[in-house]
Short mmCIF file of C-alpha atoms in Angstrom, two decimals:
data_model
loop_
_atom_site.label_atom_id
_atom_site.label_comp_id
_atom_site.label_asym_id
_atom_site.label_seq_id
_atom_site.Cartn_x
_atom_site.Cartn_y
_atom_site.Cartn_z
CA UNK A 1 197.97 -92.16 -33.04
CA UNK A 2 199.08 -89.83 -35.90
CA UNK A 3 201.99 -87.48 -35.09
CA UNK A 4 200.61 -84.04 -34.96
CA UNK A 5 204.06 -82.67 -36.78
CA UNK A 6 203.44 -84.87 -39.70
CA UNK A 7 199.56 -83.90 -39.55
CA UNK A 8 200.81 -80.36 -39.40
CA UNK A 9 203.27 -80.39 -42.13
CA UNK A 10 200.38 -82.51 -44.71
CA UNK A 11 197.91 -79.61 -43.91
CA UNK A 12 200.73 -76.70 -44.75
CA UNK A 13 201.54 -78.77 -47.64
CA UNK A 14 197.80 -78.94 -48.94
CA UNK A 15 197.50 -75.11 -48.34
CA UNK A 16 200.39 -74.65 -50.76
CA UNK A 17 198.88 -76.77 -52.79
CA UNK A 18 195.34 -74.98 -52.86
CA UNK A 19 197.22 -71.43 -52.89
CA UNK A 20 199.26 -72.27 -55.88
CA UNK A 21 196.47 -74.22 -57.65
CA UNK A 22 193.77 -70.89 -57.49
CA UNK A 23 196.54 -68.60 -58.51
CA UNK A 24 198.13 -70.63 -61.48
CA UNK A 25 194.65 -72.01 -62.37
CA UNK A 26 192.79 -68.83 -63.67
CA UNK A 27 195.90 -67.76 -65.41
CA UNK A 28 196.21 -70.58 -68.07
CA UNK A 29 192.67 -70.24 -67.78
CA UNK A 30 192.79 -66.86 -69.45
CA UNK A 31 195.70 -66.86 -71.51
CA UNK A 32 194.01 -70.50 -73.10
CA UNK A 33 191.21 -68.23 -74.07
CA UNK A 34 193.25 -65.64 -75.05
CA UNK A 35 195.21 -67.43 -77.39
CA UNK A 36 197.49 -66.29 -79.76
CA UNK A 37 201.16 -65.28 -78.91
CA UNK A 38 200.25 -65.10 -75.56
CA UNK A 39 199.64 -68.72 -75.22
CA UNK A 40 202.50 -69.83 -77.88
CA UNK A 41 204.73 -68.03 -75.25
CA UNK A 42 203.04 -69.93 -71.65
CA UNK A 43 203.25 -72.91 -73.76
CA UNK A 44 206.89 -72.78 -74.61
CA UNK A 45 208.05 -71.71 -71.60
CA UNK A 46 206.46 -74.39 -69.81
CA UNK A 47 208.20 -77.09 -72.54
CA UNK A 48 211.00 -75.60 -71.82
CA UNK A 49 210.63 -76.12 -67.89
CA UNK A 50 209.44 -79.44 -69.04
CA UNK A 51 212.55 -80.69 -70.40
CA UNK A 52 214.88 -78.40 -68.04
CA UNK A 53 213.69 -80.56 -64.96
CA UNK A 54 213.87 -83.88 -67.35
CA UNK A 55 217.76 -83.01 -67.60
CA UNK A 56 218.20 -82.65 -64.45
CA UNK A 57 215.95 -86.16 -63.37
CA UNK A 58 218.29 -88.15 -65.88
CA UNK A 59 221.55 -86.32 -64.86
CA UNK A 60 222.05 -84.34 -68.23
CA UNK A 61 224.27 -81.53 -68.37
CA UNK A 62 221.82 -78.13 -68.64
CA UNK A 63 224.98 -76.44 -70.23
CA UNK A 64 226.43 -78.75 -73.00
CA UNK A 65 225.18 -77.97 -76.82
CA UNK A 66 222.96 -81.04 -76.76
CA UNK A 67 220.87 -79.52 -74.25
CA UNK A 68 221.28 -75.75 -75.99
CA UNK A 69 219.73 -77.52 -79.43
CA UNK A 70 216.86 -79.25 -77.22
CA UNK A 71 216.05 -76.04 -76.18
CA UNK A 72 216.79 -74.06 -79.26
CA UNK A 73 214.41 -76.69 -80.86
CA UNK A 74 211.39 -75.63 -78.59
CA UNK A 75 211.85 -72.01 -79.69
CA UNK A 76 212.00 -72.62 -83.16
CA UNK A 77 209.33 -75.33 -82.89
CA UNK A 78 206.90 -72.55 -81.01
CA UNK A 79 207.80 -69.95 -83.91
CA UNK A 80 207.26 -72.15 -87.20
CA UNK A 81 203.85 -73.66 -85.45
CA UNK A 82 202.86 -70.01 -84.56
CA UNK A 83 203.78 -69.13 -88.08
CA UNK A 84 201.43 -71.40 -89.46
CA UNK A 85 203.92 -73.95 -90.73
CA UNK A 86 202.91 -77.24 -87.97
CA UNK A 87 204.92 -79.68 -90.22
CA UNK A 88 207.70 -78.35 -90.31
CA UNK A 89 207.84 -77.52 -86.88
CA UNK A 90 207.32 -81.37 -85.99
CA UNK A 91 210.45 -82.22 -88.82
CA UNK A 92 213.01 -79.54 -86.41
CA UNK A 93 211.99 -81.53 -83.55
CA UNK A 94 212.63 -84.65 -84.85
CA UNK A 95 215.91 -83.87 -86.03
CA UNK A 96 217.09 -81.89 -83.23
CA UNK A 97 216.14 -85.35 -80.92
CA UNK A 98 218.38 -86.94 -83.08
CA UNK A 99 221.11 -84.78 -83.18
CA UNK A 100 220.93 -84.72 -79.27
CA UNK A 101 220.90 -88.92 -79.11
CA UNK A 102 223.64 -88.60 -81.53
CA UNK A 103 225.75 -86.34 -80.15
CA UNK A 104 226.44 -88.58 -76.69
CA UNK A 105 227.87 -91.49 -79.18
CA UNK A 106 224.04 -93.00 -79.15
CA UNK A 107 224.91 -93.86 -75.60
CA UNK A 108 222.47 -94.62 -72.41
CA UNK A 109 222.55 -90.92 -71.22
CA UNK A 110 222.28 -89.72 -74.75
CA UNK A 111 218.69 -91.88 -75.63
CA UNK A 112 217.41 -90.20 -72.19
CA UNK A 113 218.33 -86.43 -73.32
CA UNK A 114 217.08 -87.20 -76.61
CA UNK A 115 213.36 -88.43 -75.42
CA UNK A 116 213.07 -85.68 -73.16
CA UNK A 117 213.40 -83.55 -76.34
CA UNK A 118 211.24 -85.22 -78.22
CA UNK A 119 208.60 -85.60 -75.15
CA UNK A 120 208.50 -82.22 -74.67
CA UNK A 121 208.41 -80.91 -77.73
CA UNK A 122 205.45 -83.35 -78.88
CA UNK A 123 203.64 -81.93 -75.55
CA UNK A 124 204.34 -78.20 -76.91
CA UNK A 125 203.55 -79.21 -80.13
CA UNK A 126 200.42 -81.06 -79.34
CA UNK A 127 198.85 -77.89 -77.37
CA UNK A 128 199.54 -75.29 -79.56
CA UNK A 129 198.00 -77.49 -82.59
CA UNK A 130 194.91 -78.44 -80.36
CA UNK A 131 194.12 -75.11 -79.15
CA UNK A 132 194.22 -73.13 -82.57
CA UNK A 133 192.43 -76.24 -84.21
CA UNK A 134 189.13 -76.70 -85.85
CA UNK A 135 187.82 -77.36 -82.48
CA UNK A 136 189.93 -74.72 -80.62
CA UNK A 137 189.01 -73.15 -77.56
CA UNK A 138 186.24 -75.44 -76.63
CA UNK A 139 188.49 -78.53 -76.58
CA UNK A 140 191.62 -76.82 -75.15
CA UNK A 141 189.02 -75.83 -72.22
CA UNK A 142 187.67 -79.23 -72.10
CA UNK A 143 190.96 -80.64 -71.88
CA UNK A 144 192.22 -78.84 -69.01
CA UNK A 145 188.81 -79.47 -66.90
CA UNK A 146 189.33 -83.10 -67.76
CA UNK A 147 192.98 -83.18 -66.77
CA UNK A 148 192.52 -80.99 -63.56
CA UNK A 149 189.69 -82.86 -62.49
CA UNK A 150 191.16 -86.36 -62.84
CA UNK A 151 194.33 -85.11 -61.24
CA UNK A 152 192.43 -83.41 -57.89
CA UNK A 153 189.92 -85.81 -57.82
CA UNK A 154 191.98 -88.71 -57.68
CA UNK A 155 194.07 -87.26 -54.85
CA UNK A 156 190.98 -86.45 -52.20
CA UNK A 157 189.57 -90.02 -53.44
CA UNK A 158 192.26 -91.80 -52.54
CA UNK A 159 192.99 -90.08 -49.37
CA UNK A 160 189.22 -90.43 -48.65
CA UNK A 161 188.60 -94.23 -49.80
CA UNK A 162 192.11 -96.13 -49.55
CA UNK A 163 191.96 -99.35 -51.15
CA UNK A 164 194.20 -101.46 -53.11
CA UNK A 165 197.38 -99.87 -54.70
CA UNK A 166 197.05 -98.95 -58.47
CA UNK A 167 201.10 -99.92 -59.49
CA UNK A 168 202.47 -99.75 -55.81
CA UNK A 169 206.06 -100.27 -57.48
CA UNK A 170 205.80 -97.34 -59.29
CA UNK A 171 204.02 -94.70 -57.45
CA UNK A 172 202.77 -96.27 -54.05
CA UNK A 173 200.03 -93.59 -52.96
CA UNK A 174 198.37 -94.20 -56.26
CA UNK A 175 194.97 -96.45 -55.64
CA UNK A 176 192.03 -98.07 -57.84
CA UNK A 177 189.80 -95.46 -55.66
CA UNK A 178 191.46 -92.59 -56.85
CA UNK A 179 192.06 -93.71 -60.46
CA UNK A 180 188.07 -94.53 -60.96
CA UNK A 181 187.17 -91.32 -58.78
CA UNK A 182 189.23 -89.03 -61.09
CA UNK A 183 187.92 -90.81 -63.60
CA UNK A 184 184.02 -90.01 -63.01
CA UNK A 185 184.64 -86.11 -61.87
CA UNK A 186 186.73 -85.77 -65.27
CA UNK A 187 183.62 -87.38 -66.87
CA UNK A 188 181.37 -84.76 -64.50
CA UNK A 189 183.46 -81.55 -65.37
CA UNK A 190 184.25 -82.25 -69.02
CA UNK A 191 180.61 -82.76 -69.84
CA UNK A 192 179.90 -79.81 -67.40
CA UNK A 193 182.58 -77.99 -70.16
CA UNK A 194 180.98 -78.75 -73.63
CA UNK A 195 176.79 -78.34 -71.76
CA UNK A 196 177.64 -74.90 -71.22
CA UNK A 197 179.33 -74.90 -74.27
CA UNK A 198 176.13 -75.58 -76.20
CA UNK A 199 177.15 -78.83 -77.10
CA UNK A 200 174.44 -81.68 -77.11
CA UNK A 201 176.18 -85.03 -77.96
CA UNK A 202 177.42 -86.03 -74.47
CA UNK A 203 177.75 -89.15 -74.61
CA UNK A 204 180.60 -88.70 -77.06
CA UNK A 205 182.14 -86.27 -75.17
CA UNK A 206 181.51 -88.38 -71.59
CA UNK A 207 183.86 -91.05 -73.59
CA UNK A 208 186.03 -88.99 -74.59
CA UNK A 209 186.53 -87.93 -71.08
CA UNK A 210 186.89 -90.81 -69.89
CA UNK A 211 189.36 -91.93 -72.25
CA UNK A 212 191.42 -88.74 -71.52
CA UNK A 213 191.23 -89.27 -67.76
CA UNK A 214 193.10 -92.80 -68.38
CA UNK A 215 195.68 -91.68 -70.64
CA UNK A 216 196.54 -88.66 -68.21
CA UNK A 217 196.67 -91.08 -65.37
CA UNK A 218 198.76 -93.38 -67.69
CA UNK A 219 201.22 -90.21 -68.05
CA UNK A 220 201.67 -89.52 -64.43
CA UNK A 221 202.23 -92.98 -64.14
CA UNK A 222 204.81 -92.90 -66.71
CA UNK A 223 206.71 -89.89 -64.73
CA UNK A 224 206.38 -91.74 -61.64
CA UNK A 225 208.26 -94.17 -62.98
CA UNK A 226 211.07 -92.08 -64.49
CA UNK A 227 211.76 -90.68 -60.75
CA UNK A 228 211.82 -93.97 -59.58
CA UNK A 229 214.30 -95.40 -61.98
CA UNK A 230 216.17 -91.85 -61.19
CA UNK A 231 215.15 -91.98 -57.21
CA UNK A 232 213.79 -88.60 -57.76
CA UNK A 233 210.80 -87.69 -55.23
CA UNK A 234 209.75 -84.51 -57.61
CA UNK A 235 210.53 -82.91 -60.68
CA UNK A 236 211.91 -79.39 -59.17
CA UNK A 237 210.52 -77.23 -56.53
CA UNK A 238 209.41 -74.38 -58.69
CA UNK A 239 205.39 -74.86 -57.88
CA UNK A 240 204.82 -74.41 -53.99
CA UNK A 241 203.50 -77.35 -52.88
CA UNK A 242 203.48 -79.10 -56.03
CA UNK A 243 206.64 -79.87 -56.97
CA UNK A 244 207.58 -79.05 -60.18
CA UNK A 245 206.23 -78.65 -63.98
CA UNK A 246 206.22 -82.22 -64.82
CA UNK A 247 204.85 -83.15 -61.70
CA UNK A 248 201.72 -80.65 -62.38
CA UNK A 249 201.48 -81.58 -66.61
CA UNK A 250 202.64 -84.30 -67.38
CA UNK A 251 198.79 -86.17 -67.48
CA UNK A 252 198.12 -83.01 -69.36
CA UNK A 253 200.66 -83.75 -71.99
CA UNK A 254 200.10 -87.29 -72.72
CA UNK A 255 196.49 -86.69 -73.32
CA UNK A 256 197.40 -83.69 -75.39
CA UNK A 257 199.78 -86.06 -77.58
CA UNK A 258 197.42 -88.70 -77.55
CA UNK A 259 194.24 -86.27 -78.51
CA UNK A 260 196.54 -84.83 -81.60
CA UNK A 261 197.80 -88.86 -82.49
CA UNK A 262 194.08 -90.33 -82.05
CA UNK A 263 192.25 -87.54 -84.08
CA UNK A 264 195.35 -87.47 -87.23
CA UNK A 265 194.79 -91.26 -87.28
CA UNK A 266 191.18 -91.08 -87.10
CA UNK A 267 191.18 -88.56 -90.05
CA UNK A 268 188.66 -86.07 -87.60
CA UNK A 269 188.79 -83.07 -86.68
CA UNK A 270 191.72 -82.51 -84.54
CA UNK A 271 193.77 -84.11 -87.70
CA UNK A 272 193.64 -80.13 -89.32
CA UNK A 273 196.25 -78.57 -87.52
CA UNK A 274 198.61 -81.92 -88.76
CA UNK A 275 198.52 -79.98 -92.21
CA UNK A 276 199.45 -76.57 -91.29
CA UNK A 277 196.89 -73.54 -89.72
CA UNK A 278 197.56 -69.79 -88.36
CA UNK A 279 196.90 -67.98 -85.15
CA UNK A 280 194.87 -65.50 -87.04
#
């Protein structure tokens, strides 16, 4: 028989959930189309959230200069990229990881600071390049439908269907159910995206989905198992009900990275903003 105080505190916990999800969601919603410096700003701050939580997962100190040049690095990395100069944005955040490895004594603790620099500025990096791109607002939009679907989908298909664990080790509520469920909404809503869009090849874009949909579920995987190895249950508490900004972005940011990575390799057309672009 379930134990109506657990039952109770699951549904306040979903409300939270909901109440935070349908104010937060219509914001980015409008400052993505909006663009510009008001979206160079969300974007930063949320990197800078990003790797303020990752500090205090790995035990890093928030107040040393290593962690002042991680997040000096986002601020100057949001500036040259607004600025039109991408490159060099992406060379300050390389060395600036660096520096921060190095300045530990390229120790344990100092590798960990230094990846969270460089993971979260690639994730600011890869958003502001992808929404100001030759393909823009339609595939920032398309993104974040993707993302958001696979994420909410996956939860009330799991809860719904049950099944076989996905990587119990790792993140035990995760199942096969949920994974292919978010997978086929994402699918659903991203095509729903580019339709309305006036786009007409969707099976491309149903692929690309679906592709996206994995690699997000492959990067809230990969926090999952950074809190493990850091017995961590979430990121912060700044999101009511949701934990905090890594828990909510960080499928968002891996298929952001891997978007930017797959299209420069590919030579398409999310490979312009590589070579330097303005927020004109």
């Amino acid at each position: 028989m379930a134990n109506p105080e657990t039952s109770g505190k699951k549904l306040s916990d979903l409300g939270l959930r909901l109440v935070s999800a349908l104010v937060l969601g219509p914001l980015v919603l409008l400052i993505t189309y909006l663009g510009g410096v008001a979206f160079v700003l969300l974007m930063c701050l949320a990197a800078t959230l990003f790797l303020w939580e990752w500090f205090s997962i790995t035990g890093a100190k928030h107040r040393s200069v290593p962690a002042l040049i991680g997040f000096a690095s986002l601020v100057g990395l949001s500036v040259l990229v607004y600025l039109g100069l991408a490159a060099a944005g992406l060379g300050l955040l390389m060395i600036a990881a660096f520096v921060v490895f190095a300045a530990d004594g390229f120790s344990k603790d100092g590798r960990w600071a230094g990846e969270g620099v460089l993971y979260s500025g690639l994730s600011l990096f890869s958003l502001l390049v992808l929404r100001e791109g030759t393909v823009g607002l339609l595939f920032a939009f398309f993104l974040l439908f993707v993302v958001w679907a696979t994420d909410i989908f996956a939860y009330f298909t799991g809860r719904a269907l049950g099944g076989p664990k996905l990587w119990q080790r790792v993140s035990p509520k995760k199942t096969w159910s949920g994974a292919i469920g978010g997978l086929v909404f994402a699918c659903i809503f991203g095509v729903g995206v580019v339709y309305w869009a006036g786009e007409r090849d969707l099976v491309l874009w149903c692929l690309l989905a679906a592709l996206l949909s994995v690699v997000s579920q492959a990067g809230d995987l990969l926090e999952s198992a950074i809190k493990r190895r850091f017995d961590v249950k979430d990121s912060s508490r700044l999101i009511p009900g949701h934990g905090g900004i890594m828990d909510r972005i960080d499928g968002l940011v891996a298929a952001a990275i891997f978007a930017v990575i797959a299209g420069w390799i590919s030579g398409g057309a999310l490979a312009d903003p590589i070579s330097g672009f303005g927020f004109g």
